[in-house]
Amino acid sequence: MKAAQISRYSKILAAQINTVDVPSITPTQVLIKIKAAGVDPHLVLAITGKVKLFDHYDFPLTLGNDLSGVVVEVGTDVLDFKVGDHVYTMPPLDKMGAFAEYVAVDAAIVAKKPVHLSFSEAAAVPLSALTVVQALAILDVQQEGKLFISGGTGGFGQIAVPYAKSQGLFVTVSGSRSARALAERLGADKFIDYTTQDYTEILADYDYVIDTRGASGVFKQMKILKSGGKLLSLNAGPNARFASQNAHWSTGKRILFTLLGAPFDGLAKSQRKSYDFIYVQPNGQQLAAFAKYLEEANITPVIDSVYPFDQANAAIAKIATGHSQGKVILKVDDEE
């Protein structure tokens, strides 16, 4: 089968299309023929080695974090799926594997794809869906709370905004001027044009922030939180609480995470606020529940662009710009 792989960390955002064996499955796994895969910013971090603290990849590494496809083989211990099922999933971030013709994954992290979505649309969902569900759980959000999502019209925001609205939150997002219409379409209550507006001068007394920008964004976004407010970052870095909640890390790594997060924790404590970091985990039950939510609300993900499989590098380059409006998709199989 064909797979888009990297053989080492590199500053050059480029994968090679290699021919590899179709993976075999264990009794608890299913083999999925992949139809489409999502392209996300985590890939840039993975290729350049910026997530080495968390993930020790085996090379060559097949890229890709979320996918949709058809089950073609079922392990002997699997009861919830059968050959022919249309499914979607996010493989573990330390394994990946969506940029390939086939993938073998544990059945516990797989769910039936939303029935009203095409394979390309379904591939836009898993990583973002799991991220927002797990993020809102960490933040312990309450109805009528005010939430700010930086850059909330990209691949994550186009899933997160309507879901956060469904949880009773007042949602504000930032983006370029051209993203205003999409923000309104997604249901955002307020839009900040970062090219002409400084949100720290406009927003105040927010209950929650989901940061998608990184360390520099954390220091700015902390300003708009009220006392007791909570900020959760997707990529600024781990901290003491994250380290303590992940007992599988070595003692040395937990100490390192605590030290790395000290500036964020110190800032939050000085302002009587809190800082958290998330590294999203695969979860089939959460994906099944999210599929039901999408079906009942009749929500269709926003697709920024679709690339053929042999243009995987162009798709990665597009997401690296940080200016996509909706999800970037890699079409693995042309048959829907």
Short mmCIF file of C-alpha atoms in Angstrom, two decimals:
data_model
loop_
_atom_site.label_atom_id
_atom_site.label_comp_id
_atom_site.label_asym_id
_atom_site.label_seq_id
_atom_site.Cartn_x
_atom_site.Cartn_y
_atom_site.Cartn_z
CA MET A 1 0.00 0.00 0.00
CA LYS A 2 0.99 3.65 -0.34
CA ALA A 3 1.80 5.73 2.74
CA ALA A 4 3.02 9.30 3.25
CA GLN A 5 5.95 8.97 5.64
CA ILE A 6 8.88 10.79 7.22
CA SER A 7 12.15 9.04 8.09
CA ARG A 8 13.45 11.63 10.57
CA TYR A 9 12.66 14.97 12.14
CA SER A 10 13.27 17.89 9.81
CA LYS A 11 12.61 21.60 9.48
CA ILE A 12 11.50 20.86 5.92
CA LEU A 13 7.81 20.03 5.86
CA ALA A 14 7.99 17.15 3.42
CA ALA A 15 6.86 13.53 3.40
CA GLN A 16 7.66 10.77 0.95
CA ILE A 17 5.07 8.51 -0.66
CA ASN A 18 6.40 5.02 0.07
CA THR A 19 5.14 1.53 -0.67
CA VAL A 20 4.74 -0.48 2.54
CA ASP A 21 2.98 -3.65 3.65
CA VAL A 22 -0.67 -3.58 4.59
CA PRO A 23 -0.71 -3.84 8.41
CA SER A 24 -1.92 -7.01 10.10
CA ILE A 25 -4.40 -6.75 12.95
CA THR A 26 -4.52 -8.10 16.49
CA PRO A 27 -7.67 -9.73 17.93
CA THR A 28 -8.86 -6.36 19.33
CA GLN A 29 -8.23 -4.33 16.17
CA VAL A 30 -9.98 -3.53 12.91
CA LEU A 31 -8.37 -2.88 9.54
CA ILE A 32 -9.74 0.23 7.85
CA LYS A 33 -9.45 1.08 4.16
CA ILE A 34 -8.96 4.82 4.40
CA LYS A 35 -11.06 7.10 2.24
CA ALA A 36 -9.97 10.53 3.52
CA ALA A 37 -7.69 11.99 6.19
CA GLY A 38 -7.64 15.28 8.03
CA VAL A 39 -4.61 17.57 7.88
CA ASP A 40 -3.92 19.48 11.10
CA PRO A 41 -1.29 21.72 12.74
CA HIS A 42 -0.02 18.90 14.95
CA LEU A 43 1.64 17.43 11.86
CA VAL A 44 3.95 20.43 11.65
CA LEU A 45 5.02 19.85 15.27
CA ALA A 46 5.50 16.14 14.61
CA ILE A 47 7.60 16.60 11.47
CA THR A 48 9.85 19.22 13.06
CA GLY A 49 10.26 17.25 16.30
CA LYS A 50 8.61 19.80 18.56
CA VAL A 51 6.53 17.12 20.28
CA LYS A 52 9.48 14.84 21.08
CA LEU A 53 8.80 15.40 24.78
CA PHE A 54 5.54 13.50 24.41
CA ASP A 55 5.92 11.19 21.45
CA HIS A 56 8.89 8.99 20.61
CA TYR A 57 8.09 7.95 17.07
CA ASP A 58 9.32 4.86 15.35
CA PHE A 59 10.68 5.77 11.91
CA PRO A 60 9.67 5.63 9.18
CA LEU A 61 6.51 7.25 10.51
CA THR A 62 3.24 7.37 8.58
CA LEU A 63 1.67 10.79 9.14
CA GLY A 64 -1.97 11.68 9.72
CA ASN A 65 -4.11 12.07 12.84
CA ASP A 66 -7.74 11.64 11.79
CA LEU A 67 -9.47 9.61 9.13
CA SER A 68 -12.62 8.05 7.76
CA GLY A 69 -12.99 4.82 5.85
CA VAL A 70 -14.47 1.35 5.57
CA VAL A 71 -13.79 -1.64 7.81
CA VAL A 72 -12.31 -4.47 5.71
CA GLU A 73 -11.16 -6.86 8.45
CA VAL A 74 -12.26 -7.42 12.04
CA GLY A 75 -10.27 -8.96 14.91
CA THR A 76 -11.61 -12.09 16.55
CA ASP A 77 -12.40 -10.27 19.81
CA VAL A 78 -14.19 -7.32 18.18
CA LEU A 79 -17.97 -7.34 18.61
CA ASP A 80 -19.09 -3.81 17.71
CA PHE A 81 -17.95 -3.63 14.09
CA LYS A 82 -18.26 -5.72 10.96
CA VAL A 83 -16.75 -5.67 7.49
CA GLY A 84 -18.33 -2.89 5.44
CA ASP A 85 -18.98 -0.49 8.33
CA HIS A 86 -18.31 3.17 7.56
CA VAL A 87 -16.21 4.53 10.41
CA TYR A 88 -14.04 7.39 11.58
CA THR A 89 -11.29 7.60 14.18
CA MET A 90 -8.21 9.36 15.52
CA PRO A 91 -5.26 7.00 15.99
CA PRO A 92 -3.04 7.72 19.03
CA LEU A 93 -0.92 10.81 18.45
CA ASP A 94 2.25 8.83 19.09
CA LYS A 95 1.32 6.34 16.35
CA MET A 96 -0.61 8.33 13.72
CA GLY A 97 -1.08 6.52 10.39
CA ALA A 98 -3.95 8.24 8.58
CA PHE A 99 -1.97 9.17 5.46
CA ALA A 100 -2.09 5.66 4.05
CA GLU A 101 -4.37 3.34 2.15
CA TYR A 102 -4.98 1.14 5.22
CA VAL A 103 -4.61 1.45 8.98
CA ALA A 104 -4.96 -1.06 11.84
CA VAL A 105 -6.36 0.45 15.04
CA ASP A 106 -7.90 -0.80 18.25
CA ALA A 107 -11.69 -1.07 17.92
CA ALA A 108 -12.13 0.85 21.20
CA ILE A 109 -11.06 4.09 19.54
CA VAL A 110 -13.26 3.71 16.43
CA ALA A 111 -16.87 4.86 15.90
CA LYS A 112 -19.43 4.71 13.11
CA LYS A 113 -19.12 7.87 11.07
CA PRO A 114 -22.04 10.34 11.08
CA VAL A 115 -24.50 9.01 8.50
CA HIS A 116 -25.14 12.38 6.85
CA LEU A 117 -21.47 13.14 6.20
CA SER A 118 -19.33 12.14 3.24
CA PHE A 119 -16.03 10.45 3.97
CA SER A 120 -14.21 13.74 3.35
CA GLU A 121 -16.49 15.59 5.75
CA ALA A 122 -16.20 12.85 8.37
CA ALA A 123 -12.39 12.98 8.20
CA ALA A 124 -12.60 16.63 9.27
CA VAL A 125 -14.08 15.69 12.64
CA PRO A 126 -12.21 13.25 14.93
CA LEU A 127 -9.19 15.20 16.20
CA SER A 128 -11.11 18.46 16.62
CA ALA A 129 -14.13 16.75 18.17
CA LEU A 130 -12.09 14.87 20.74
CA THR A 131 -10.10 18.01 21.51
CA VAL A 132 -13.12 20.19 22.23
CA VAL A 133 -14.96 17.51 24.22
CA GLN A 134 -11.92 16.83 26.39
CA ALA A 135 -11.02 20.53 26.66
CA LEU A 136 -14.46 21.56 27.89
CA ALA A 137 -14.36 18.71 30.41
CA ILE A 138 -11.02 19.93 31.78
CA LEU A 139 -12.34 23.50 31.95
CA ASP A 140 -15.50 22.19 33.68
CA VAL A 141 -17.58 24.72 31.75
CA GLN A 142 -20.89 25.99 33.04
CA GLN A 143 -23.82 27.18 30.94
CA GLU A 144 -23.84 30.89 30.07
CA GLY A 145 -20.09 31.07 30.63
CA LYS A 146 -18.05 33.21 28.24
CA LEU A 147 -15.47 31.38 26.10
CA PHE A 148 -12.79 32.84 23.83
CA ILE A 149 -11.15 30.67 21.16
CA SER A 150 -8.12 32.21 19.47
CA GLY A 151 -8.14 31.64 15.73
CA GLY A 152 -11.53 29.98 16.02
CA THR A 153 -12.28 29.56 12.31
CA GLY A 154 -9.67 26.95 11.40
CA GLY A 155 -9.92 23.18 11.49
CA PHE A 156 -10.43 23.12 15.26
CA GLY A 157 -12.71 26.12 15.55
CA GLN A 158 -15.16 25.03 12.87
CA ILE A 159 -15.97 22.00 15.04
CA ALA A 160 -15.46 23.62 18.44
CA VAL A 161 -17.61 26.73 18.01
CA PRO A 162 -20.97 25.07 17.27
CA TYR A 163 -20.33 22.40 19.89
CA ALA A 164 -19.46 24.98 22.54
CA LYS A 165 -22.64 26.86 21.63
CA SER A 166 -24.61 23.63 22.10
CA GLN A 167 -23.25 23.49 25.65
CA GLY A 168 -24.77 26.88 26.44
CA LEU A 169 -21.63 28.99 26.17
CA PHE A 170 -21.21 32.53 24.82
CA VAL A 171 -18.44 32.09 22.24
CA THR A 172 -16.04 34.69 20.88
CA VAL A 173 -13.42 33.93 18.23
CA SER A 174 -10.64 35.83 16.51
CA GLY A 175 -9.55 35.69 12.89
CA SER A 176 -8.67 37.71 9.82
CA ARG A 177 -11.28 39.98 8.26
CA SER A 178 -12.10 37.37 5.62
CA ALA A 179 -13.05 34.87 8.35
CA ARG A 180 -15.90 36.98 9.78
CA ALA A 181 -18.58 35.40 7.57
CA LEU A 182 -17.46 31.90 8.53
CA ALA A 183 -17.46 32.80 12.23
CA GLU A 184 -21.03 34.01 11.91
CA ARG A 185 -21.98 30.87 9.99
CA LEU A 186 -20.52 28.74 12.78
CA GLY A 187 -22.66 30.57 15.31
CA ALA A 188 -20.02 32.61 17.12
CA ASP A 189 -21.54 35.34 19.27
CA LYS A 190 -18.67 37.78 18.75
CA PHE A 191 -15.84 38.09 16.23
CA ILE A 192 -12.52 39.90 16.68
CA ASP A 193 -10.63 40.93 13.55
CA TYR A 194 -7.05 40.58 14.77
CA THR A 195 -5.73 42.64 11.84
CA THR A 196 -7.44 45.78 13.12
CA GLN A 197 -8.47 44.99 16.71
CA ASP A 198 -6.64 44.10 19.91
CA TYR A 199 -8.87 41.69 21.80
CA THR A 200 -7.15 42.53 25.10
CA GLU A 201 -8.63 46.03 24.79
CA ILE A 202 -12.10 44.79 23.85
CA LEU A 203 -12.75 41.63 25.85
CA ALA A 204 -12.92 41.32 29.63
CA ASP A 205 -14.32 39.11 32.38
CA TYR A 206 -14.23 35.91 30.33
CA ASP A 207 -14.67 32.63 32.15
CA TYR A 208 -12.69 30.41 29.76
CA VAL A 209 -10.08 30.59 27.03
CA ILE A 210 -8.99 27.83 24.64
CA ASP A 211 -5.63 28.87 23.25
CA THR A 212 -4.60 27.57 19.84
CA ARG A 213 -1.63 29.90 19.28
CA GLY A 214 1.00 28.97 21.85
CA ALA A 215 3.07 30.60 24.55
CA SER A 216 2.86 34.20 23.34
CA GLY A 217 -0.90 33.90 23.10
CA VAL A 218 -1.21 32.63 26.67
CA PHE A 219 0.26 35.77 28.18
CA LYS A 220 -2.13 37.94 26.17
CA GLN A 221 -5.21 35.83 26.66
CA MET A 222 -4.76 35.55 30.40
CA LYS A 223 -5.56 39.28 30.53
CA ILE A 224 -9.15 38.85 29.36
CA LEU A 225 -10.06 36.28 32.04
CA LYS A 226 -11.89 37.28 35.16
CA SER A 227 -10.58 36.27 38.57
CA GLY A 228 -11.06 32.52 38.82
CA GLY A 229 -11.07 32.18 35.04
CA LYS A 230 -9.49 29.21 33.28
CA LEU A 231 -7.18 29.04 30.28
CA LEU A 232 -6.45 25.80 28.47
CA SER A 233 -3.79 25.65 25.76
CA LEU A 234 -3.56 23.16 22.90
CA ASN A 235 0.14 23.76 22.26
CA ALA A 236 1.80 26.27 24.63
CA GLY A 237 3.25 23.49 26.76
CA PRO A 238 2.70 21.16 29.70
CA ASN A 239 2.66 22.23 33.34
CA ALA A 240 2.64 20.79 36.86
CA ARG A 241 -1.02 19.75 36.84
CA PHE A 242 -0.66 18.03 33.48
CA ALA A 243 2.38 16.17 34.77
CA SER A 244 0.67 15.06 37.96
CA GLN A 245 -2.35 13.73 36.08
CA ASN A 246 -0.25 11.52 33.81
CA ALA A 247 1.33 8.95 36.11
CA HIS A 248 2.80 7.00 33.18
CA TRP A 249 5.41 9.71 32.61
CA SER A 250 8.78 9.10 34.22
CA THR A 251 9.69 11.13 37.31
CA GLY A 252 12.23 13.05 35.28
CA LYS A 253 9.70 13.94 32.63
CA ARG A 254 7.15 15.08 35.21
CA ILE A 255 9.76 17.33 36.78
CA LEU A 256 10.64 18.71 33.35
CA PHE A 257 6.99 19.40 32.52
CA THR A 258 6.58 21.18 35.86
CA LEU A 259 9.58 23.40 35.14
CA LEU A 260 8.46 24.15 31.58
CA GLY A 261 5.02 25.18 32.77
CA ALA A 262 6.23 27.26 35.71
CA PRO A 263 5.91 30.61 33.84
CA PHE A 264 2.30 29.82 32.89
CA ASP A 265 1.39 28.52 36.34
CA GLY A 266 3.08 31.47 38.02
CA LEU A 267 1.27 33.98 35.85
CA ALA A 268 -2.06 32.30 36.43
CA LYS A 269 -1.56 32.08 40.19
CA SER A 270 -0.54 35.72 40.47
CA GLN A 271 -3.81 36.70 38.79
CA ARG A 272 -5.96 34.14 40.66
CA LYS A 273 -6.62 32.23 37.46
CA SER A 274 -5.67 28.76 36.21
CA TYR A 275 -3.67 27.30 33.35
CA ASP A 276 -4.08 23.81 31.86
CA PHE A 277 -2.61 21.95 28.92
CA ILE A 278 -4.23 19.19 26.88
CA TYR A 279 -2.78 16.40 24.79
CA VAL A 280 -5.83 14.84 23.24
CA GLN A 281 -6.47 11.12 23.62
CA PRO A 282 -8.31 8.76 21.22
CA ASN A 283 -11.75 7.68 22.43
CA GLY A 284 -14.33 5.72 20.45
CA GLN A 285 -17.19 6.39 22.87
CA GLN A 286 -16.69 10.14 22.64
CA LEU A 287 -16.59 9.93 18.84
CA ALA A 288 -19.83 7.92 18.81
CA ALA A 289 -21.53 10.53 21.00
CA PHE A 290 -20.20 13.32 18.80
CA ALA A 291 -21.53 11.59 15.68
CA LYS A 292 -24.98 11.52 17.28
CA TYR A 293 -24.68 15.23 18.11
CA LEU A 294 -23.71 16.09 14.52
CA GLU A 295 -26.57 14.00 13.11
CA GLU A 296 -29.21 15.46 15.42
CA ALA A 297 -28.02 19.03 14.85
CA ASN A 298 -27.51 18.37 11.12
CA ILE A 299 -24.07 19.97 11.26
CA THR A 300 -21.67 19.59 8.34
CA PRO A 301 -17.98 20.43 8.87
CA VAL A 302 -16.52 23.30 6.89
CA ILE A 303 -13.88 22.14 4.41
CA ASP A 304 -11.20 24.65 3.45
CA SER A 305 -9.63 22.56 0.68
CA VAL A 306 -9.17 18.98 -0.54
CA TYR A 307 -5.88 17.63 -1.89
CA PRO A 308 -5.25 14.37 -3.77
CA PHE A 309 -3.04 11.85 -1.99
CA ASP A 310 0.03 12.55 -4.10
CA GLN A 311 -0.12 16.20 -2.98
CA ALA A 312 0.23 15.46 0.73
CA ASN A 313 3.09 17.95 1.03
CA ALA A 314 0.98 20.73 -0.46
CA ALA A 315 -1.73 19.96 2.08
CA ILE A 316 0.77 20.12 4.94
CA ALA A 317 2.17 23.39 3.58
CA LYS A 318 -1.34 24.82 3.50
CA ILE A 319 -2.05 24.00 7.13
CA ALA A 320 1.36 25.38 8.14
CA THR A 321 0.31 28.86 7.00
CA GLY A 322 -2.25 29.03 9.81
CA HIS A 323 -4.76 30.70 7.51
CA SER A 324 -7.14 27.88 6.59
CA GLN A 325 -10.84 28.55 7.02
CA GLY A 326 -12.16 25.14 7.94
CA LYS A 327 -10.44 21.77 7.62
CA VAL A 328 -7.83 20.76 5.07
CA ILE A 329 -8.49 17.25 3.74
CA LEU A 330 -6.26 14.67 2.04
CA LYS A 331 -8.29 12.46 -0.31
CA VAL A 332 -6.82 8.95 -0.04
CA ASP A 333 -9.43 7.09 -2.11
CA ASP A 334 -11.47 8.81 -4.81
CA GLU A 335 -14.46 6.49 -4.34
CA GLU A 336 -17.01 7.83 -1.85
#
